[in-house]
GROMACS .gro file of C-alpha atoms in nm:
model
  203
    1UNK     CA    1   2.291  -0.885   2.137
    2UNK     CA    2   2.026  -0.637   2.023
    3UNK     CA    3   1.827  -0.716   1.710
    4UNK     CA    4   1.981  -0.534   1.416
    5UNK     CA    5   1.774  -0.278   1.232
    6UNK     CA    6   1.657  -0.359   0.884
    7UNK     CA    7   1.734  -0.165   0.571
    8UNK     CA    8   1.426  -0.263   0.375
    9UNK     CA    9   1.264   0.000   0.156
   10UNK     CA   10   0.955   0.182   0.269
   11UNK     CA   11   0.781   0.046  -0.041
   12UNK     CA   12   0.839  -0.314   0.073
   13UNK     CA   13   0.710  -0.227   0.420
   14UNK     CA   14   0.406  -0.057   0.266
   15UNK     CA   15   0.332  -0.368   0.059
   16UNK     CA   16   0.363  -0.582   0.372
   17UNK     CA   17   0.120  -0.352   0.555
   18UNK     CA   18  -0.123  -0.383   0.265
   19UNK     CA   19  -0.095  -0.763   0.274
   20UNK     CA   20  -0.168  -0.763   0.648
   21UNK     CA   21  -0.478  -0.549   0.594
   22UNK     CA   22  -0.590  -0.783   0.316
   23UNK     CA   23  -0.560  -1.081   0.550
   24UNK     CA   24  -0.772  -0.920   0.823
   25UNK     CA   25  -1.001  -0.756   0.563
   26UNK     CA   26  -0.980  -0.430   0.755
   27UNK     CA   27  -0.804  -0.098   0.714
   28UNK     CA   28  -0.588  -0.025   1.019
   29UNK     CA   29  -0.642   0.339   1.111
   30UNK     CA   30  -0.757   0.374   1.473
   31UNK     CA   31  -0.633   0.275   1.820
   32UNK     CA   32  -0.901   0.004   1.833
   33UNK     CA   33  -0.775  -0.132   1.500
   34UNK     CA   34  -0.420  -0.163   1.635
   35UNK     CA   35  -0.545  -0.341   1.948
   36UNK     CA   36  -0.744  -0.577   1.726
   37UNK     CA   37  -0.449  -0.643   1.495
   38UNK     CA   38  -0.208  -0.706   1.783
   39UNK     CA   39  -0.440  -0.967   1.933
   40UNK     CA   40  -0.517  -1.123   1.593
   41UNK     CA   41  -0.147  -1.166   1.515
   42UNK     CA   42  -0.083  -1.316   1.859
   43UNK     CA   43  -0.368  -1.563   1.813
   44UNK     CA   44  -0.251  -1.660   1.463
   45UNK     CA   45   0.127  -1.697   1.496
   46UNK     CA   46   0.177  -1.702   1.876
   47UNK     CA   47   0.421  -1.412   1.853
   48UNK     CA   48   0.343  -1.070   2.005
   49UNK     CA   49   0.365  -0.729   1.842
   50UNK     CA   50   0.245  -0.450   2.067
   51UNK     CA   51  -0.016  -0.201   1.946
   52UNK     CA   52   0.246   0.072   1.998
   53UNK     CA   53   0.491  -0.096   1.760
   54UNK     CA   54   0.216  -0.150   1.503
   55UNK     CA   55   0.124   0.219   1.527
   56UNK     CA   56   0.484   0.310   1.444
   57UNK     CA   57   0.494   0.073   1.147
   58UNK     CA   58   0.166   0.215   1.013
   59UNK     CA   59   0.283   0.573   1.064
   60UNK     CA   60   0.016   0.643   1.323
   61UNK     CA   61   0.268   0.805   1.558
   62UNK     CA   62   0.320   1.154   1.417
   63UNK     CA   63   0.681   1.203   1.525
   64UNK     CA   64   0.782   0.874   1.363
   65UNK     CA   65   0.580   0.848   1.043
   66UNK     CA   66   0.731   0.682   0.739
   67UNK     CA   67   1.086   0.719   0.879
   68UNK     CA   68   1.034   0.436   1.130
   69UNK     CA   69   1.270   0.146   1.068
   70UNK     CA   70   1.122  -0.174   1.221
   71UNK     CA   71   1.338  -0.453   1.358
   72UNK     CA   72   1.379  -0.757   1.136
   73UNK     CA   73   1.215  -0.981   1.397
   74UNK     CA   74   0.902  -0.766   1.391
   75UNK     CA   75   0.882  -0.775   1.012
   76UNK     CA   76   0.929  -1.153   1.021
   77UNK     CA   77   0.624  -1.184   1.246
   78UNK     CA   78   0.417  -0.978   1.002
   79UNK     CA   79   0.549  -1.180   0.708
   80UNK     CA   80   0.461  -1.502   0.890
   81UNK     CA   81   0.114  -1.369   0.957
   82UNK     CA   82   0.051  -1.327   0.583
   83UNK     CA   83   0.187  -1.671   0.497
   84UNK     CA   84   0.565  -1.641   0.447
   85UNK     CA   85   0.854  -1.799   0.639
   86UNK     CA   86   1.014  -1.465   0.721
   87UNK     CA   87   1.066  -1.118   0.575
   88UNK     CA   88   1.334  -1.244   0.336
   89UNK     CA   89   1.092  -1.504   0.200
   90UNK     CA   90   0.832  -1.230   0.153
   91UNK     CA   91   1.079  -1.012  -0.038
   92UNK     CA   92   1.210  -1.306  -0.241
   93UNK     CA   93   0.859  -1.398  -0.352
   94UNK     CA   94   0.780  -1.036  -0.428
   95UNK     CA   95   1.099  -0.998  -0.633
   96UNK     CA   96   1.040  -1.333  -0.807
   97UNK     CA   97   0.696  -1.220  -0.921
   98UNK     CA   98   0.850  -0.889  -1.030
   99UNK     CA   99   1.127  -1.063  -1.230
  100UNK     CA  100   0.890  -1.315  -1.387
  101UNK     CA  101   0.649  -1.052  -1.505
  102UNK     CA  102   0.925  -0.829  -1.640
  103UNK     CA  103   1.103  -1.114  -1.822
  104UNK     CA  104   0.772  -1.206  -1.981
  105UNK     CA  105   0.711  -0.845  -2.089
  106UNK     CA  106   0.411  -0.844  -1.862
  107UNK     CA  107   0.469  -0.491  -1.737
  108UNK     CA  108   0.351  -0.228  -1.981
  109UNK     CA  109   0.390   0.142  -2.035
  110UNK     CA  110   0.480   0.371  -1.747
  111UNK     CA  111   0.342   0.722  -1.716
  112UNK     CA  112   0.443   1.000  -1.480
  113UNK     CA  113   0.178   1.189  -1.288
  114UNK     CA  114   0.295   1.494  -1.489
  115UNK     CA  115   0.151   1.338  -1.805
  116UNK     CA  116  -0.199   1.366  -1.661
  117UNK     CA  117  -0.323   1.727  -1.691
  118UNK     CA  118  -0.460   1.913  -1.391
  119UNK     CA  119  -0.831   1.822  -1.368
  120UNK     CA  120  -0.756   1.519  -1.587
  121UNK     CA  121  -0.870   1.178  -1.467
  122UNK     CA  122  -0.724   0.829  -1.464
  123UNK     CA  123  -0.913   0.506  -1.405
  124UNK     CA  124  -0.742   0.223  -1.217
  125UNK     CA  125  -0.860  -0.139  -1.217
  126UNK     CA  126  -0.727  -0.440  -1.030
  127UNK     CA  127  -0.855  -0.772  -0.903
  128UNK     CA  128  -1.089  -0.869  -0.758
  129UNK     CA  129  -1.321  -0.620  -0.931
  130UNK     CA  130  -1.170  -0.304  -0.781
  131UNK     CA  131  -1.206   0.029  -0.959
  132UNK     CA  132  -1.092   0.381  -0.871
  133UNK     CA  133  -1.108   0.705  -1.067
  134UNK     CA  134  -0.856   0.969  -0.964
  135UNK     CA  135  -0.866   1.337  -1.059
  136UNK     CA  136  -0.544   1.537  -1.059
  137UNK     CA  137  -0.593   1.845  -0.844
  138UNK     CA  138  -0.237   1.980  -0.810
  139UNK     CA  139   0.121   1.863  -0.861
  140UNK     CA  140   0.126   1.493  -0.767
  141UNK     CA  141  -0.202   1.510  -0.573
  142UNK     CA  142  -0.510   1.326  -0.698
  143UNK     CA  143  -0.858   1.315  -0.546
  144UNK     CA  144  -1.049   0.988  -0.544
  145UNK     CA  145  -1.376   1.051  -0.731
  146UNK     CA  146  -1.492   0.690  -0.770
  147UNK     CA  147  -1.405   0.390  -0.554
  148UNK     CA  148  -1.559   0.045  -0.589
  149UNK     CA  149  -1.453  -0.245  -0.366
  150UNK     CA  150  -1.128  -0.065  -0.278
  151UNK     CA  151  -0.986   0.059   0.051
  152UNK     CA  152  -0.950   0.408  -0.093
  153UNK     CA  153  -1.259   0.622  -0.033
  154UNK     CA  154  -1.424   0.894  -0.237
  155UNK     CA  155  -1.270   1.223  -0.123
  156UNK     CA  156  -0.933   1.074  -0.028
  157UNK     CA  157  -0.633   1.264  -0.166
  158UNK     CA  158  -0.344   1.046  -0.283
  159UNK     CA  159   0.002   1.106  -0.424
  160UNK     CA  160   0.201   0.891  -0.665
  161UNK     CA  161   0.503   0.944  -0.888
  162UNK     CA  162   0.409   0.712  -1.174
  163UNK     CA  163   0.185   0.427  -1.286
  164UNK     CA  164   0.291   0.118  -1.479
  165UNK     CA  165   0.051  -0.112  -1.659
  166UNK     CA  166   0.012  -0.446  -1.477
  167UNK     CA  167   0.243  -0.345  -1.191
  168UNK     CA  168   0.143  -0.261  -0.833
  169UNK     CA  169   0.054   0.107  -0.783
  170UNK     CA  170   0.239   0.266  -0.491
  171UNK     CA  171   0.074   0.572  -0.333
  172UNK     CA  172   0.331   0.754  -0.123
  173UNK     CA  173   0.059   0.948   0.060
  174UNK     CA  174  -0.307   0.885   0.134
  175UNK     CA  175  -0.486   1.169   0.311
  176UNK     CA  176  -0.843   1.134   0.435
  177UNK     CA  177  -1.079   1.422   0.506
  178UNK     CA  178  -1.122   1.483   0.877
  179UNK     CA  179  -0.803   1.297   0.968
  180UNK     CA  180  -0.453   1.432   1.027
  181UNK     CA  181  -0.298   1.091   0.961
  182UNK     CA  182  -0.107   1.028   0.640
  183UNK     CA  183  -0.075   0.672   0.513
  184UNK     CA  184   0.085   0.487   0.225
  185UNK     CA  185  -0.106   0.235   0.016
  186UNK     CA  186  -0.030  -0.025  -0.249
  187UNK     CA  187  -0.297  -0.132  -0.498
  188UNK     CA  188  -0.270  -0.457  -0.690
  189UNK     CA  189   0.013  -0.611  -0.489
  190UNK     CA  190  -0.024  -0.954  -0.651
  191UNK     CA  191  -0.172  -0.899  -0.998
  192UNK     CA  192  -0.090  -0.536  -1.067
  193UNK     CA  193  -0.308  -0.247  -1.178
  194UNK     CA  194  -0.424  -0.140  -1.521
  195UNK     CA  195  -0.478   0.228  -1.585
  196UNK     CA  196  -0.667   0.427  -1.847
  197UNK     CA  197  -0.656   0.803  -1.898
  198UNK     CA  198  -1.017   0.912  -1.929
  199UNK     CA  199  -1.125   1.123  -2.225
  200UNK     CA  200  -1.321   1.429  -2.103
  201UNK     CA  201  -1.556   1.381  -2.398
  202UNK     CA  202  -1.658   1.040  -2.265
  203UNK     CA  203  -1.774   1.174  -1.930
   0.00000   0.00000   0.00000
C-alpha cells in the first residue's frame, strides 16, 4: 500500500526545515547543499532522503514550491534527524510548548504588519544573541537592514502577517537579491522572538 500523504500545515513543515538547518548549522539553498544534507541525514539516521525530495520540501523546485505535500515517512526521517521519534512527536512537542507558554501567559501582544508604517522599522531579538531590523517597504514586505548572528541577510526581503511577543516569527516569504528562489523561515522556534517598533527619533 502506498504511503499516505500528510495533511500537516506548511508552517509546521517550515519549522521542521528550520530545525534541520539549525542541526547542520547551514542554510540549505543550493544543489550542493541538498547533496550535503541528503548524505548527512543518511549518515545520522541510516534512512535515505534523495536530494530531489529535499529540493521539493525546501521549495527549490519552482513548479512545486510551498504546495508540495511530503509523505509522512519522509517527514518522520527529518523529525528523527532533529531528535524526535517521528513527525507526530515533533508536532506534539511543538504544541506542548505552545500550550504551556499560552497557559502561562507567556505570549504577549500581537501586531499586524499593517500597524507598522511604510518606512517604519521593527527590531527582532531571539536567542542565542540574534538581532534583525526590518524596514517595511510595501504591503507586507520588509527589507532586512540589520542582521546579527541570524540566517537572514541584509538586503533580504521578507513577508509576514503578524508578530507576537515571545512566539516564533513565521516569514511566509524570504527573497534574496540575485536569486529567483523564494523560501519560508521561522525565527525563534524554541524560545520565541521579542519585537520592538523603533522610534525614528532614536535612529
